[in-house]
Short mmCIF file of C-alpha atoms and ligand atoms in Angstrom, two decimals:
data_model
loop_
_atom_site.label_atom_id
_atom_site.label_comp_id
_atom_site.label_asym_id
_atom_site.label_seq_id
_atom_site.Cartn_x
_atom_site.Cartn_y
_atom_site.Cartn_z
CA MET A 1 0.00 0.00 0.00
CA SER A 2 1.34 3.39 -0.87
CA THR A 3 -0.03 6.39 0.90
CA SER A 4 2.71 8.53 -0.54
CA ALA A 5 1.02 8.37 -3.94
CA PRO A 6 -1.92 10.53 -3.03
CA ILE A 7 -4.32 9.80 -5.82
CA THR A 8 -4.32 6.07 -5.99
CA GLN A 9 -7.17 4.05 -4.71
CA ASP A 10 -5.22 1.43 -2.89
CA VAL A 11 -7.78 -0.09 -0.61
CA MET A 12 -8.91 -3.45 0.58
CA THR A 13 -12.46 -4.55 0.13
CA ILE A 14 -14.07 -7.44 1.88
CA PRO A 15 -16.83 -9.61 0.49
CA ARG A 16 -20.43 -9.10 1.58
CA LYS A 17 -20.75 -12.65 2.79
CA LEU A 18 -18.94 -13.64 5.91
CA PRO A 19 -16.18 -16.22 5.67
CA GLU A 20 -17.23 -19.84 5.47
CA GLY A 21 -18.98 -21.12 8.53
CA GLY A 22 -20.29 -17.71 9.57
CA LYS A 23 -23.80 -16.46 9.07
CA ILE A 24 -24.72 -14.17 6.18
CA ASN A 25 -25.36 -10.61 7.26
CA LEU A 26 -28.57 -9.18 5.82
CA VAL A 27 -27.65 -5.61 6.72
CA GLY A 28 -26.47 -3.44 3.83
CA LEU A 29 -27.84 -5.64 1.06
CA THR A 30 -29.95 -3.98 -1.59
CA ARG A 31 -33.48 -5.35 -1.92
CA GLU A 32 -32.38 -7.37 -4.97
CA GLN A 33 -29.39 -8.80 -3.14
CA MET A 34 -31.53 -9.70 -0.15
CA ARG A 35 -34.03 -11.39 -2.43
CA ASP A 36 -31.25 -13.43 -4.05
CA VAL A 37 -29.72 -14.65 -0.78
CA LEU A 38 -33.12 -15.55 0.60
CA ILE A 39 -33.90 -17.64 -2.47
CA GLU A 40 -30.44 -19.23 -2.46
CA ASN A 41 -31.13 -20.30 1.08
CA GLY A 42 -34.55 -21.82 0.67
CA THR A 43 -37.13 -19.02 0.53
CA LYS A 44 -39.67 -19.77 -2.20
CA GLU A 45 -39.15 -17.55 -5.22
CA LYS A 46 -42.81 -16.56 -5.32
CA GLN A 47 -42.70 -15.33 -1.74
CA ALA A 48 -39.27 -13.74 -1.84
CA LYS A 49 -40.35 -10.20 -2.69
CA MET A 50 -42.89 -10.13 0.11
CA ARG A 51 -40.40 -11.59 2.58
CA VAL A 52 -37.81 -8.96 1.65
CA GLY A 53 -40.40 -6.24 2.35
CA GLN A 54 -41.23 -7.73 5.74
CA ILE A 55 -37.67 -8.36 6.88
CA TRP A 56 -36.55 -4.98 5.54
CA GLN A 57 -39.11 -3.17 7.65
CA TRP A 58 -38.18 -5.10 10.77
CA ILE A 59 -34.52 -4.30 10.31
CA TYR A 60 -34.62 -0.70 9.20
CA GLN A 61 -37.93 0.67 10.41
CA TRP A 62 -38.17 -1.03 13.77
CA GLY A 63 -34.53 -1.72 14.55
CA VAL A 64 -35.11 -5.41 15.28
CA ARG A 65 -31.96 -7.59 15.42
CA ASP A 66 -33.51 -10.93 16.32
CA PHE A 67 -35.45 -12.94 13.74
CA HIS A 68 -37.61 -14.40 16.51
CA GLU A 69 -39.16 -10.95 17.04
CA MET A 70 -40.42 -10.75 13.45
CA THR A 71 -43.94 -11.64 14.41
CA ASN A 72 -45.54 -11.47 10.98
CA LEU A 73 -43.36 -14.38 9.83
CA SER A 74 -44.17 -17.96 10.77
CA LYS A 75 -42.23 -19.41 13.67
CA SER A 76 -40.63 -22.06 11.50
CA TYR A 77 -39.52 -19.50 8.89
CA ARG A 78 -38.05 -17.32 11.64
CA ALA A 79 -36.06 -20.29 12.90
CA GLU A 80 -34.83 -21.05 9.36
CA LEU A 81 -33.68 -17.48 8.92
CA ASP A 82 -31.91 -17.52 12.25
CA GLU A 83 -29.89 -20.56 11.23
CA VAL A 84 -28.40 -18.97 8.15
CA PHE A 85 -28.58 -15.22 8.56
CA GLU A 86 -27.71 -12.52 11.03
CA ILE A 87 -28.45 -8.83 11.46
CA ALA A 88 -25.07 -7.46 12.42
CA ILE A 89 -23.82 -3.92 12.82
CA PRO A 90 -20.49 -2.49 14.02
CA GLU A 91 -19.79 -2.84 17.71
CA VAL A 92 -19.34 0.27 19.83
CA ILE A 93 -16.01 0.19 21.65
CA THR A 94 -16.08 3.55 23.34
CA LYS A 95 -18.42 6.49 23.52
CA GLN A 96 -17.38 9.97 24.61
CA VAL A 97 -19.79 12.80 25.27
CA SER A 98 -18.57 16.38 24.90
CA GLU A 99 -19.55 19.30 27.12
CA ASP A 100 -21.71 20.50 24.23
CA GLY A 101 -23.55 17.17 23.89
CA THR A 102 -21.63 15.96 20.85
CA ARG A 103 -21.10 12.21 21.02
CA LYS A 104 -18.11 10.45 19.53
CA TYR A 105 -18.21 6.71 19.06
CA LEU A 106 -15.33 4.44 18.25
CA VAL A 107 -16.76 1.40 16.53
CA ARG A 108 -15.10 -1.87 15.61
CA ILE A 109 -15.63 -3.48 12.23
CA ALA A 110 -14.53 -6.82 10.74
CA GLY A 111 -10.82 -7.46 10.94
CA GLY A 112 -10.51 -5.52 14.17
CA HIS A 113 -10.40 -2.13 12.44
CA GLU A 114 -11.93 0.89 14.03
CA VAL A 115 -13.66 3.96 12.68
CA GLU A 116 -15.17 6.99 14.33
CA VAL A 117 -18.70 8.28 14.16
CA VAL A 118 -19.84 11.62 15.53
CA TYR A 119 -23.35 12.70 16.54
CA ILE A 120 -23.99 16.43 16.75
CA PRO A 121 -27.25 17.44 18.44
CA GLU A 122 -28.83 20.75 17.42
CA ASP A 123 -32.12 22.48 18.15
CA GLY A 124 -34.88 20.25 16.83
CA ARG A 125 -32.53 18.08 14.80
CA GLY A 126 -29.29 16.17 14.92
CA THR A 127 -26.58 15.28 12.46
CA LEU A 128 -24.65 12.06 12.29
CA CYS A 129 -21.21 12.28 10.72
CA ILE A 130 -20.29 8.86 9.37
CA SER A 131 -17.14 7.31 7.94
CA SER A 132 -16.75 5.58 4.59
CA GLN A 133 -13.23 4.14 4.91
CA VAL A 134 -10.74 3.15 7.58
CA GLY A 135 -8.23 5.95 7.09
CA CYS A 136 -7.97 7.62 3.68
CA THR A 137 -5.71 7.06 0.67
CA LEU A 138 -5.62 10.78 0.06
CA THR A 139 -3.17 12.85 2.01
CA CYS A 140 -4.66 16.30 2.49
CA SER A 141 -1.98 18.05 4.48
CA PHE A 142 -4.31 19.60 7.08
CA CYS A 143 -6.32 16.43 7.81
CA HIS A 144 -5.56 14.00 10.60
CA THR A 145 -7.28 11.10 8.84
CA GLY A 146 -4.94 11.60 5.89
CA THR A 147 -1.98 10.66 8.09
CA GLN A 148 -3.44 7.26 8.92
CA LYS A 149 -1.66 4.52 7.06
CA LEU A 150 -4.12 1.71 6.88
CA VAL A 151 -7.06 1.90 4.53
CA ARG A 152 -9.92 -0.35 3.76
CA ASN A 153 -13.29 0.39 2.31
CA LEU A 154 -16.23 -0.07 4.63
CA THR A 155 -18.92 -2.44 3.42
CA ALA A 156 -22.44 -1.13 2.85
CA ALA A 157 -23.41 -2.91 6.09
CA GLU A 158 -20.73 -1.03 7.97
CA VAL A 159 -21.81 2.30 6.50
CA ILE A 160 -25.54 1.96 7.24
CA GLY A 161 -24.62 0.09 10.44
CA GLN A 162 -23.19 3.34 11.83
CA VAL A 163 -26.62 4.93 11.48
CA MET A 164 -28.31 1.94 13.11
CA MET A 165 -25.77 1.99 15.92
CA ALA A 166 -26.48 5.67 16.58
CA ARG A 167 -30.23 5.08 16.60
CA ASP A 168 -29.63 2.35 19.18
CA ASP A 169 -27.64 4.71 21.35
CA LEU A 170 -30.17 7.53 20.96
CA GLU A 171 -32.96 5.02 21.68
CA GLU A 172 -34.72 6.29 18.62
CA TRP A 173 -36.33 3.19 17.12
CA PRO A 174 -40.10 3.57 17.02
CA VAL A 175 -42.23 1.40 19.23
CA PRO A 176 -44.97 -0.44 17.29
CA GLY A 177 -48.35 1.16 17.90
CA ALA A 178 -46.95 4.36 19.41
CA PRO A 179 -47.89 7.68 17.77
CA LYS A 180 -45.47 8.82 15.10
CA ASP A 181 -43.08 11.42 16.36
CA GLU A 182 -41.78 13.57 13.54
CA THR A 183 -38.98 15.24 15.42
CA ARG A 184 -36.00 13.06 15.01
CA LEU A 185 -32.88 13.16 17.09
CA LEU A 186 -31.02 11.77 14.10
CA SER A 187 -32.43 13.83 11.24
CA ASN A 188 -29.41 14.36 8.99
CA ILE A 189 -26.43 12.38 7.77
CA VAL A 190 -23.17 13.83 6.56
CA LEU A 191 -20.50 11.69 4.94
CA MET A 192 -17.75 13.77 6.49
CA GLY A 193 -16.06 11.30 8.79
CA MET A 194 -13.04 9.23 7.88
CA GLY A 195 -12.37 8.43 4.26
CA GLU A 196 -13.20 9.59 0.76
CA PRO A 197 -16.76 8.41 0.05
CA LEU A 198 -16.38 8.57 -3.72
CA TYR A 199 -13.52 6.05 -3.54
CA ASN A 200 -16.01 3.63 -2.02
CA PHE A 201 -18.86 4.56 -4.30
CA ASP A 202 -20.95 1.40 -4.56
CA ASN A 203 -21.05 0.65 -0.86
CA VAL A 204 -21.80 4.26 0.04
CA ARG A 205 -24.55 4.36 -2.57
CA ASP A 206 -26.17 1.13 -1.40
CA ALA A 207 -26.07 2.27 2.22
CA MET A 208 -27.52 5.71 1.44
CA LYS A 209 -30.30 4.11 -0.60
CA ILE A 210 -31.29 2.28 2.58
CA ALA A 211 -31.07 5.51 4.56
CA MET A 212 -33.45 7.16 2.07
CA ASP A 213 -35.79 4.21 1.59
CA PRO A 214 -39.30 5.11 2.83
CA GLU A 215 -39.52 1.62 4.30
CA GLY A 216 -35.97 1.90 5.61
CA ILE A 217 -34.43 4.65 7.69
CA SER A 218 -36.60 7.04 5.68
CA LEU A 219 -34.53 10.22 5.58
CA SER A 220 -35.10 12.65 2.74
CA ARG A 221 -32.27 12.81 0.22
CA ARG A 222 -31.99 16.49 1.09
CA ARG A 223 -30.94 15.53 4.59
CA ILE A 224 -27.92 13.60 3.39
CA THR A 225 -24.74 15.41 2.37
CA LEU A 226 -21.79 13.69 0.80
CA SER A 227 -18.48 15.50 1.11
CA THR A 228 -15.75 14.81 -1.43
CA SER A 229 -12.27 16.12 -1.96
CA GLY A 230 -13.07 16.24 -5.68
CA VAL A 231 -13.09 12.84 -7.38
CA VAL A 232 -14.30 14.42 -10.59
CA PRO A 233 -15.34 11.32 -12.58
CA GLU A 234 -17.64 10.18 -9.76
CA ILE A 235 -19.40 13.49 -9.18
CA ALA A 236 -22.09 13.12 -11.84
CA ARG A 237 -22.77 9.55 -10.63
CA THR A 238 -23.40 10.92 -7.17
CA ALA A 239 -26.34 12.94 -8.45
CA GLU A 240 -27.65 10.18 -10.67
CA GLU A 241 -27.26 7.17 -8.43
CA ILE A 242 -27.54 8.64 -4.94
CA GLY A 243 -29.22 12.01 -5.43
CA CYS A 244 -28.05 13.48 -2.13
CA LEU A 245 -26.60 16.93 -1.56
CA LEU A 246 -22.98 17.54 -2.37
CA ALA A 247 -20.22 19.30 -0.45
CA ILE A 248 -16.79 19.91 -1.95
CA SER A 249 -13.63 20.26 0.05
CA PHE A 250 -12.42 23.23 -1.93
CA HIS A 251 -10.00 24.87 0.51
CA ALA A 252 -7.83 26.81 -1.93
CA THR A 253 -8.27 29.21 -4.81
CA THR A 254 -5.15 28.53 -6.88
CA ASP A 255 -3.93 25.21 -8.22
CA ASP A 256 -0.54 25.75 -6.60
CA VAL A 257 -2.02 25.95 -3.10
CA ARG A 258 -4.69 23.33 -3.69
CA ASP A 259 -2.06 20.88 -4.98
CA VAL A 260 -0.52 21.01 -1.51
CA LEU A 261 -3.65 21.13 0.65
CA VAL A 262 -5.79 18.68 -1.34
CA PRO A 263 -3.33 16.64 -3.43
CA ILE A 264 -6.07 15.06 -5.55
CA ASN A 265 -5.94 18.46 -7.24
CA LYS A 266 -2.83 17.31 -9.05
CA ARG A 267 -5.04 14.89 -10.91
CA TRP A 268 -8.15 17.02 -11.36
CA LYS A 269 -7.43 20.74 -11.40
CA ILE A 270 -9.69 23.47 -10.05
CA ASP A 271 -11.20 24.23 -13.45
CA GLU A 272 -12.10 20.59 -14.11
CA LEU A 273 -13.64 20.34 -10.68
CA LEU A 274 -15.69 23.50 -11.15
CA GLN A 275 -16.91 22.28 -14.54
CA SER A 276 -18.13 19.03 -12.99
CA LEU A 277 -19.99 21.01 -10.33
CA ALA A 278 -21.55 23.29 -12.93
CA ASP A 279 -22.77 20.12 -14.63
CA TYR A 280 -24.03 18.48 -11.43
CA PRO A 281 -27.56 17.46 -12.27
CA LYS A 282 -30.44 18.83 -10.19
CA VAL A 283 -28.38 21.72 -8.87
CA SER A 284 -30.63 24.70 -8.36
CA ASN A 285 -30.90 27.61 -6.02
CA SER A 286 -32.81 25.48 -3.57
CA GLU A 287 -30.19 22.75 -3.68
CA ARG A 288 -26.90 24.49 -3.65
CA ILE A 289 -23.49 22.91 -3.58
CA THR A 290 -21.61 23.52 -0.37
CA PHE A 291 -18.05 24.69 -0.77
CA GLU A 292 -16.11 23.71 2.33
CA TYR A 293 -13.21 26.00 3.03
CA VAL A 294 -10.86 25.37 5.93
CA MET A 295 -9.34 28.57 7.30
CA LEU A 296 -5.55 28.20 7.60
CA ASP A 297 -3.60 31.11 8.95
CA GLY A 298 -1.54 32.81 6.22
CA VAL A 299 -2.09 29.95 3.74
CA ASN A 300 -5.49 30.42 2.09
CA ASP A 301 -7.24 33.12 4.09
CA SER A 302 -6.38 36.45 2.39
CA ASP A 303 -8.88 38.93 0.95
CA GLU A 304 -7.52 38.01 -2.50
CA ASP A 305 -8.41 34.38 -1.81
CA ALA A 306 -11.97 35.36 -0.92
CA HIS A 307 -12.32 37.36 -4.14
CA ARG A 308 -10.80 34.57 -6.24
CA LEU A 309 -13.18 32.06 -4.66
CA ILE A 310 -16.16 34.18 -5.65
CA ASP A 311 -14.76 34.67 -9.17
CA HIS A 312 -14.46 30.89 -9.61
CA ILE A 313 -18.00 30.24 -8.49
CA LYS A 314 -19.43 33.07 -10.59
CA ARG A 315 -17.44 32.11 -13.67
CA TYR A 316 -19.09 28.69 -13.61
CA LYS A 317 -22.48 30.00 -12.38
CA ILE A 318 -22.64 27.43 -9.59
CA PRO A 319 -25.46 27.84 -7.05
CA ALA A 320 -23.33 27.67 -3.94
CA LYS A 321 -22.96 28.36 -0.29
CA ILE A 322 -19.55 28.61 1.30
CA ASN A 323 -19.02 26.89 4.60
CA LEU A 324 -15.98 28.29 6.37
CA ILE A 325 -14.37 25.79 8.72
CA PRO A 326 -12.01 27.12 11.38
CA PHE A 327 -9.04 24.75 11.23
CA ASN A 328 -9.18 22.12 13.94
CA GLU A 329 -5.72 21.47 15.21
CA TRP A 330 -4.36 18.01 15.95
CA PRO A 331 -1.04 16.89 17.45
CA GLY A 332 1.74 17.69 15.00
CA ALA A 333 -0.47 19.58 12.54
CA PRO A 334 1.57 21.84 10.26
CA TYR A 335 -0.97 24.71 10.24
CA LYS A 336 -2.62 27.21 12.53
CA ARG A 337 -6.23 28.32 12.61
CA SER A 338 -6.91 31.79 11.14
CA SER A 339 -7.88 34.40 13.68
CA ASN A 340 -11.57 35.03 14.30
CA ASN A 341 -11.23 38.50 12.80
CA ARG A 342 -9.67 37.10 9.64
CA ILE A 343 -12.40 34.48 9.32
CA ARG A 344 -15.09 37.13 9.78
CA ALA A 345 -13.48 39.44 7.21
CA PHE A 346 -13.25 36.56 4.72
CA ALA A 347 -16.88 35.60 5.37
CA ASN A 348 -17.95 39.19 4.87
CA ILE A 349 -16.39 39.46 1.40
CA ILE A 350 -18.25 36.34 0.35
CA TYR A 351 -21.50 37.52 1.89
CA GLN A 352 -21.21 40.90 0.16
CA ALA A 353 -20.86 39.06 -3.13
CA GLY A 354 -24.27 37.49 -2.54
CA TYR A 355 -23.39 34.05 -1.18
CA ALA A 356 -24.19 32.55 2.18
CA SER A 357 -20.97 32.16 4.15
CA PRO A 358 -21.70 30.47 7.48
CA ILE A 359 -18.75 29.83 9.77
CA ARG A 360 -18.97 26.27 10.98
CA LYS A 361 -19.31 26.05 14.72
CA THR A 362 -16.65 23.81 16.13
CA ARG A 363 -18.32 21.04 18.05
CA GLY A 364 -16.91 18.38 20.30
CA GLU A 365 -13.42 19.81 20.29
CA ASP A 366 -12.76 18.63 23.84
CA ILE A 367 -13.16 15.02 22.71
CA MET A 368 -11.29 15.47 19.40
CA ALA A 369 -14.52 14.94 17.50
CA ALA A 370 -14.29 17.98 15.26
CA CYS A 371 -13.89 17.82 11.49
CA GLY A 372 -10.59 16.38 10.42
CA GLN A 373 -9.54 15.27 13.88
CA LEU A 374 -10.68 11.70 13.47
CA LYS A 375 -8.08 9.02 13.44
CA SER A 376 -8.24 5.68 15.17
CA ALA A 377 -5.16 5.56 17.30
CA THR A 378 -4.91 1.82 17.78
CA GLU A 379 -1.84 -0.21 17.06
CA ARG A 380 -4.00 -2.53 15.04
CA ALA A 381 -4.76 0.21 12.59
CA ARG A 382 -1.08 0.38 11.81
CA LYS A 383 -0.75 -3.27 10.93
CA SER A 384 0.18 -4.14 7.41
CA ARG A 385 -2.38 -5.40 4.98
CA LYS A 386 -0.68 -8.80 4.99
CA GLN A 387 -1.02 -9.14 8.74
CA ILE A 388 -4.70 -8.27 8.60
CA GLU A 389 -5.35 -10.68 5.77
CA ALA A 390 -3.63 -13.40 7.73
CA GLU A 391 -5.74 -12.68 10.80
CA THR A 392 -9.08 -12.46 9.07
CA GLY A 393 -8.65 -14.87 6.21
CA LEU A 394 -9.96 -12.14 3.93
CA SER A 395 -8.01 -11.27 0.86
CA SER A 396 -7.96 -7.92 -0.86
CA SER A 397 -9.47 -7.49 -4.28
N1 LIG B 1 -12.89 12.91 2.46
C1 LIG B 1 -14.01 13.76 2.37
C2 LIG B 1 -14.89 13.75 3.58
C3 LIG B 1 -14.26 13.73 4.94
S1 LIG B 1 -13.48 15.19 5.52
C4 LIG B 1 -13.58 15.15 2.04
O1 LIG B 1 -12.38 15.44 2.11
O2 LIG B 1 -14.42 15.95 1.68
C5 LIG B 1 -14.81 16.28 5.98
C6 LIG B 1 -14.40 17.75 5.93
O3 LIG B 1 -13.50 18.12 6.99
C7 LIG B 1 -13.67 18.10 4.63
O4 LIG B 1 -14.10 19.31 4.10
C8 LIG B 1 -12.27 18.20 5.12
O5 LIG B 1 -11.49 18.93 4.21
C9 LIG B 1 -12.44 18.86 6.44
N2 LIG B 1 -11.27 18.77 7.33
C10 LIG B 1 -10.32 17.82 7.33
N3 LIG B 1 -9.39 18.09 8.30
C11 LIG B 1 -9.79 19.22 8.91
C12 LIG B 1 -9.26 19.97 10.01
N4 LIG B 1 -8.19 19.58 10.66
N5 LIG B 1 -9.93 21.08 10.38
C13 LIG B 1 -11.07 21.43 9.75
N6 LIG B 1 -11.62 20.76 8.72
C14 LIG B 1 -10.98 19.66 8.30
FE1 LIG B 2 -9.14 12.09 3.04
FE2 LIG B 2 -11.02 14.01 3.18
FE3 LIG B 2 -9.00 13.92 4.96
FE4 LIG B 2 -8.50 14.60 2.44
S1 LIG B 2 -9.79 15.73 3.91
S2 LIG B 2 -7.30 13.15 3.69
S3 LIG B 2 -9.95 13.31 1.32
S4 LIG B 2 -10.62 12.38 4.73
#
């Protein structure tokens, strides 16, 4: 594995089915995949579609993990399911709660890897920040995750499993028969945790389809935001196959600076990225693209930068809002956060040009849960791919 080559996609994937002898996890399968595994394992073809609908609702609408609780299935069918299948989600290792109510979970996934998940409560809503990879193959110089050596793609089960885990912890599964409560503690999902979601496209897509499914987790596609560093060829697919909102880690206004901060820029330059955003289907004034811009003292935070940023967005006529992120420091980070005055001045230039320029409130800083601070610090995470393959019996593909 080479993390020094910043734009390769050198990751391990693991198969959906568990190794021989284990049960097959139903979590994360698309409806078609679930139908296929049910039939392969004895469900009558004629009944399969109905069974998928029933099991799907138990898993994703009611949060049930035990087939024996699926009371609209016959007892014998429940027992058959239990023999072959399981409903498994990542295991929570630790949970930290910040002074401001932000919760950070460290969860363990197959192979002993760990990823972090952050829940940010707000007035009348709450956002879950989920991870798409263990570590990240990209090496953005201001991001803690980018310094983590080991990378593997999360499976769709592990991606949607983070949402299910959080609903467990928030005790937010509905109780059958109880009146529907529309105010959700977990109302939004952002793919802004560890990893580059567009380098794990299929699994992220399948998981987000479940999150949006009216018989699944049932979140509107407008409540899901995928953040990418700018994997240009996958951007149009995001609109077509997922349909969620898009955030771009823009962070610099010249190619020279962006090459250093977000090295994927060496592959797809600012102009190519902007063109792909201008082409992003469904973009309109009501569904703007979020430009994320981390404020680094003396690096990208001048008035000229603010003006250049606006020029870029105007030149390509992109409906946009600009989210300014005060840099979150981490041990050994090579940058400093811009001063509050500088951030405000920068925001003001953008605002005067007619664009929303909110400054992201830093949440959960006391527990290192803020943007870009995530990195699982275990020794295991530093093991070589070979060691992990040997331990798990899983080979990379
Ligand atoms: N890989 C994706 C999503 C995860 S990062 C991406 O890069 O977009 C989520 C956001 O946090 C990105 O905008 C990222 O650039 C930003 N970020 C990373 N490190 C940060 C730090 N130390 N301080 C503030 N924001 C950071
Ligand atoms: Fe990866 Fe995003 Fe961090 Fe860059 S900012 S290293 S793409 S997680």
